[in-house]
PDB file of C-alpha atoms and ligand atoms in Angstrom:
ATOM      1  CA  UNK A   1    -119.035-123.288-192.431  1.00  0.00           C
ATOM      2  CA  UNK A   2    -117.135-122.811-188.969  1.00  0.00           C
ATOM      3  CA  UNK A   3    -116.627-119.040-189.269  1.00  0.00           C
ATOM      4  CA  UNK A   4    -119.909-118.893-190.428  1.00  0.00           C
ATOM      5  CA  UNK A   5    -121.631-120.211-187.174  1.00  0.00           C
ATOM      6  CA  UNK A   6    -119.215-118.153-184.999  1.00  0.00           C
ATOM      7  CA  UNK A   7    -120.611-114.975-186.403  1.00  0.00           C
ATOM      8  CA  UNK A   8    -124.274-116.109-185.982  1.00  0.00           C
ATOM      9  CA  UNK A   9    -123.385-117.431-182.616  1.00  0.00           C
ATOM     10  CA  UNK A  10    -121.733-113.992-181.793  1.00  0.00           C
ATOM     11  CA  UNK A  11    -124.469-112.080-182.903  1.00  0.00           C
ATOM     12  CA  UNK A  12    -127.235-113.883-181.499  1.00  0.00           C
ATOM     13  CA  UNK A  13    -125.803-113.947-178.028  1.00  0.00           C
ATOM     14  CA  UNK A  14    -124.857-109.506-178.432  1.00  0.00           C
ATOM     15  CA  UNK A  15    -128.726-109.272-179.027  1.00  0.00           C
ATOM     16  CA  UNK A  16    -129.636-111.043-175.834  1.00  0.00           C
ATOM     17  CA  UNK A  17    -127.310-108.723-173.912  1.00  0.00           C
ATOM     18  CA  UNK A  18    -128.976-105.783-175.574  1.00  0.00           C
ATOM     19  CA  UNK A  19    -132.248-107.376-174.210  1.00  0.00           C
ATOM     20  CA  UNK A  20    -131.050-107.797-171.197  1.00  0.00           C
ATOM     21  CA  UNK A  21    -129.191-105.079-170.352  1.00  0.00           C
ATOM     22  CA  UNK A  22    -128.743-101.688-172.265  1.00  0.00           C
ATOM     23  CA  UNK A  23    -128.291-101.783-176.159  1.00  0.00           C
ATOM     24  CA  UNK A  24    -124.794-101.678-177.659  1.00  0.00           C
ATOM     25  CA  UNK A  25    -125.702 -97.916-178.958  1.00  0.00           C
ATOM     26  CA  UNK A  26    -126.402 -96.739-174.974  1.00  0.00           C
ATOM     27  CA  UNK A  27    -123.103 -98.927-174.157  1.00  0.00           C
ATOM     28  CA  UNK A  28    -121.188 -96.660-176.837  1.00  0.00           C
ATOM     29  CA  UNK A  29    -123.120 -93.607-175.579  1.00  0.00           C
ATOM     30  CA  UNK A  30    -121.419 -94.372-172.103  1.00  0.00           C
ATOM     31  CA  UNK A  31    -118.194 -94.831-173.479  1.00  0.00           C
ATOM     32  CA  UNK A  32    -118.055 -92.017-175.479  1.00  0.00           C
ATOM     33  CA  UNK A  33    -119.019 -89.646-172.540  1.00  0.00           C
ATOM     34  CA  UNK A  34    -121.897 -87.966-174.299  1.00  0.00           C
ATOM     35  CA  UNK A  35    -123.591 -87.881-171.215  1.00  0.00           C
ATOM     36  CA  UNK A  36    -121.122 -85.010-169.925  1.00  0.00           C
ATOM     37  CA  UNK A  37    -123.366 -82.933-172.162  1.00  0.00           C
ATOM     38  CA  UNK A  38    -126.578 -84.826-172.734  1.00  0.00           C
ATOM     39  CA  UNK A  39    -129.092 -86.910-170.591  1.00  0.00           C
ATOM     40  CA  UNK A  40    -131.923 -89.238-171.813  1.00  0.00           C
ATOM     41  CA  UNK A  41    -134.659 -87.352-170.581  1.00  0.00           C
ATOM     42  CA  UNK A  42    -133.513 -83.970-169.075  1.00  0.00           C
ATOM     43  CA  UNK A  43    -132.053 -80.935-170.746  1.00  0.00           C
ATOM     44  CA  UNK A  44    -128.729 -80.286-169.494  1.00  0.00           C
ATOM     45  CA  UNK A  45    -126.173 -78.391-171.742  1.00  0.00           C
ATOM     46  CA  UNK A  46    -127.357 -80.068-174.629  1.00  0.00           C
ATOM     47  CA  UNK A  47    -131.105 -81.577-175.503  1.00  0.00           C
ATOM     48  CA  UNK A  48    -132.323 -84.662-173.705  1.00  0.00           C
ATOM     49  CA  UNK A  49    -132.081 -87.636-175.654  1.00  0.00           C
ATOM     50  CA  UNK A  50    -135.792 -88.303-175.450  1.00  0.00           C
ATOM     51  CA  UNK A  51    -136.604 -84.607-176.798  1.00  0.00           C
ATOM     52  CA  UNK A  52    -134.405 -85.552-179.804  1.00  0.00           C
ATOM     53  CA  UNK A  53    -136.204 -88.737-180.806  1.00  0.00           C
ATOM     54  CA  UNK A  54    -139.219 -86.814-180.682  1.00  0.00           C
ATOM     55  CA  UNK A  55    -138.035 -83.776-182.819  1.00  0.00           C
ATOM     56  CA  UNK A  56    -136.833 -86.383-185.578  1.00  0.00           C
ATOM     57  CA  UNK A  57    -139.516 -89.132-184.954  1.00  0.00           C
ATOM     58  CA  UNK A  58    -140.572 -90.289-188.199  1.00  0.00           C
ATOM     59  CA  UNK A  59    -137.822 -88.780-190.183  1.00  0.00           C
ATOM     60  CA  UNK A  60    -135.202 -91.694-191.492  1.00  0.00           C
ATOM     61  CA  UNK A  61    -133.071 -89.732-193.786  1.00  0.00           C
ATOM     62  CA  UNK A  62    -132.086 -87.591-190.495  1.00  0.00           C
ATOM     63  CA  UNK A  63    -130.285 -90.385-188.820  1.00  0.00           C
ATOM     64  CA  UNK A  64    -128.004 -90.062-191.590  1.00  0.00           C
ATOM     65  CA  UNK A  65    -126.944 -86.834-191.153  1.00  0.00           C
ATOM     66  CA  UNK A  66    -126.858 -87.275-187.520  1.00  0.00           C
ATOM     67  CA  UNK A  67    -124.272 -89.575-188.271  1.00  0.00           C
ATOM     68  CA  UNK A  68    -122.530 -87.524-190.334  1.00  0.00           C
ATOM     69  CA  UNK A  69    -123.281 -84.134-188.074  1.00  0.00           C
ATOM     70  CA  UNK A  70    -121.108 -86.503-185.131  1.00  0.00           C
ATOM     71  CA  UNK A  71    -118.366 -87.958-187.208  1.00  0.00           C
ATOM     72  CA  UNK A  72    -117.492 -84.113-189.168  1.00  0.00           C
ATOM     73  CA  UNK A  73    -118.754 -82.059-186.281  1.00  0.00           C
ATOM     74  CA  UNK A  74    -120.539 -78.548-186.935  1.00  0.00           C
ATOM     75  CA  UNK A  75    -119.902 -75.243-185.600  1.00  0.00           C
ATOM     76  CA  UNK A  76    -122.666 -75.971-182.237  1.00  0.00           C
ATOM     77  CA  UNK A  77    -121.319 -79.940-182.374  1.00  0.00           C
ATOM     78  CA  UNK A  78    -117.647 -81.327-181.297  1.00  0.00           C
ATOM     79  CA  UNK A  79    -116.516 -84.261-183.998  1.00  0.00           C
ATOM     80  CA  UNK A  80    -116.742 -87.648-181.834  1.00  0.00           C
ATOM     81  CA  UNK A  81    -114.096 -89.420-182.948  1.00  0.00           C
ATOM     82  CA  UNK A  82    -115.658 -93.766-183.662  1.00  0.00           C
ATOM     83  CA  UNK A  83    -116.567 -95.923-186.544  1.00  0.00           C
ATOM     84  CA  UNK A  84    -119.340 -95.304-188.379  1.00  0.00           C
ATOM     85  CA  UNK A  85    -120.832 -98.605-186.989  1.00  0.00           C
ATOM     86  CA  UNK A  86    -120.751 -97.194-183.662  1.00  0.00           C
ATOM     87  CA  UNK A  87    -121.642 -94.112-184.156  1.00  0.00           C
ATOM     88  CA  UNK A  88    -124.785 -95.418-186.344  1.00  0.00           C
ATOM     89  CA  UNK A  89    -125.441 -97.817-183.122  1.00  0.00           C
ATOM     90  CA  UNK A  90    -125.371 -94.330-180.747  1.00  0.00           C
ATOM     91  CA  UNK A  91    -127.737 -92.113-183.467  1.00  0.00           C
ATOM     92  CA  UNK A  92    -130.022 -95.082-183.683  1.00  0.00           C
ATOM     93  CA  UNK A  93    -130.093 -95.433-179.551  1.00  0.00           C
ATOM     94  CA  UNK A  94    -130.540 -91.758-179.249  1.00  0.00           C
ATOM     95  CA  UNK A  95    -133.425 -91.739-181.752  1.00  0.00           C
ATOM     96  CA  UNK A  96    -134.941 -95.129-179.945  1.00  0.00           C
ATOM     97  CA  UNK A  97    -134.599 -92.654-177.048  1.00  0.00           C
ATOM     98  CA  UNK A  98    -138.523 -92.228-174.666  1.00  0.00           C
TER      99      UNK A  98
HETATM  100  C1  LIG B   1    -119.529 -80.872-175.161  1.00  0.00           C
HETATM  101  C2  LIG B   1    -120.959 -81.145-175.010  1.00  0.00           C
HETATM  102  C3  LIG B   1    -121.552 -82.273-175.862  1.00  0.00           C
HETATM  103  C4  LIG B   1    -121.119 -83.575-175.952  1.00  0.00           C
HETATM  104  C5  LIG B   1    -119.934 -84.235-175.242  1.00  0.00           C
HETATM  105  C6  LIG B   1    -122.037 -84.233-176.851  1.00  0.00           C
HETATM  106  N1  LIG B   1    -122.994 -83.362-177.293  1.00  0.00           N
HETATM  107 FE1  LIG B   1    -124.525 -83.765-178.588  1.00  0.00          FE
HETATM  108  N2  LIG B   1    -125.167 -81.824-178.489  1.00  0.00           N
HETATM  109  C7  LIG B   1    -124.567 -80.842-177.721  1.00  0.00           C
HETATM  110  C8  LIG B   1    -125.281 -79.582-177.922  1.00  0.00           C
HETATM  111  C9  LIG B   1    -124.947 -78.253-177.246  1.00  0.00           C
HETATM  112  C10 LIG B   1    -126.333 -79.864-178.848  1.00  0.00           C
HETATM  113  C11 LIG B   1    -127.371 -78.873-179.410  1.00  0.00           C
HETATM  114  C12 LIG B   1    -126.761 -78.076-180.517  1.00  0.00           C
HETATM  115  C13 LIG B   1    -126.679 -78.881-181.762  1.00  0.00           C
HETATM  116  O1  LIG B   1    -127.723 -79.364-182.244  1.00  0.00           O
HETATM  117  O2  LIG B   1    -125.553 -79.091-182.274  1.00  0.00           O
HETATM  118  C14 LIG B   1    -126.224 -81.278-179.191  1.00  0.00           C
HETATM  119  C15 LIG B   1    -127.031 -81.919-180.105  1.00  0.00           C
HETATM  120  C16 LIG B   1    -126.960 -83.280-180.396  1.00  0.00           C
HETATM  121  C17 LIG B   1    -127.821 -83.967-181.320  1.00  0.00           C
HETATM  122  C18 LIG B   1    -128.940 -83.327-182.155  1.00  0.00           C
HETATM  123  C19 LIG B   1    -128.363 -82.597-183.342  1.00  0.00           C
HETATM  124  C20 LIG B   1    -129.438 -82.022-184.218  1.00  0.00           C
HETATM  125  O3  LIG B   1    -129.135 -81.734-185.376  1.00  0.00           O
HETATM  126  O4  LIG B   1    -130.586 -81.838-183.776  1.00  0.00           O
HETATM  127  C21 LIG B   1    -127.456 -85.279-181.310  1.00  0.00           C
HETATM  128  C22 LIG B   1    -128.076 -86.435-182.102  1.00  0.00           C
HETATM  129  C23 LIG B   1    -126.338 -85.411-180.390  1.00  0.00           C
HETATM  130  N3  LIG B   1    -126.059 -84.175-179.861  1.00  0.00           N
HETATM  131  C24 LIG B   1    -125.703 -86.589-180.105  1.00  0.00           C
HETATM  132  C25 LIG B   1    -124.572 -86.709-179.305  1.00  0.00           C
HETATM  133  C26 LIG B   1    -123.874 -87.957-179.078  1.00  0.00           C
HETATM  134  C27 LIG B   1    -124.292 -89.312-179.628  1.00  0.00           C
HETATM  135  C28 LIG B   1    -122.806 -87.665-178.279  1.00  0.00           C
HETATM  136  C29 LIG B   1    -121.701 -88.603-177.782  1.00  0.00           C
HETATM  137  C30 LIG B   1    -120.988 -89.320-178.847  1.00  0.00           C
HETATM  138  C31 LIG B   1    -122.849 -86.234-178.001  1.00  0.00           C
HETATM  139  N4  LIG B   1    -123.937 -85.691-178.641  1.00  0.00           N
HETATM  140  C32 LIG B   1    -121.931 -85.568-177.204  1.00  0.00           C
HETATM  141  C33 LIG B   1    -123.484 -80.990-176.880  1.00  0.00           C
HETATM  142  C34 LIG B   1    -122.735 -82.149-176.712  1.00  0.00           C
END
């Protein structure tokens, strides 16, 4: 099938950019300017990325409700407006975070 082979084409040559370069989650993490509030290993106004993947190393179910805390928001959070593709891709990033 054509379309077929497109797609694996596609997504074999994404995962050699992610080796390459930065992962599609710390592309999105760019984009969507959480670094105006977070870094990856410092505490600025919010926790560092790396202190985050620490806190919830181990636990699975809580990238869930990361993803869920982002897209709704909570009363400490802003909403972040994306898809829930992207923002799993930025949750998972954050918890691959050293
Ligand atoms: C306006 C500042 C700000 C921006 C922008 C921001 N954050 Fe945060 N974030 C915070 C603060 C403050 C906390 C700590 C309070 C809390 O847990 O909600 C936090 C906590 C978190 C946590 C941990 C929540 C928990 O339950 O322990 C995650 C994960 C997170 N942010 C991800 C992101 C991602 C991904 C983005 C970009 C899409 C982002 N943040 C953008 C301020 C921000």
């Amino acid at each position: 099938m054509k379309s077929k082979s497109a797609l694996v084409a596609l997504v074999s040559s994404v995962a050699l950019c992610g080796a390459a370069i930065a992962g599609p989650g710390e592309d999105l993490i760019e984009a969507n300017k959480c670094g105006k509030c977070h870094t990856a290993t410092t505490t600025k106004k919010a926790p560092s990325f790396a202190s985050l993947a620490e806190k919830y190393k181990g636990d699975a179910a809580k990238s869930v409700k990361l993803v869920e805390m982002l897209k709704f928001g909570t009363e400490d959070h802003k909403a972040i407006t994306a898809s829930d593709a992207d923002l799993k891709a930025m949750v998972a990033a954050v918890l691959a975070s050293k």
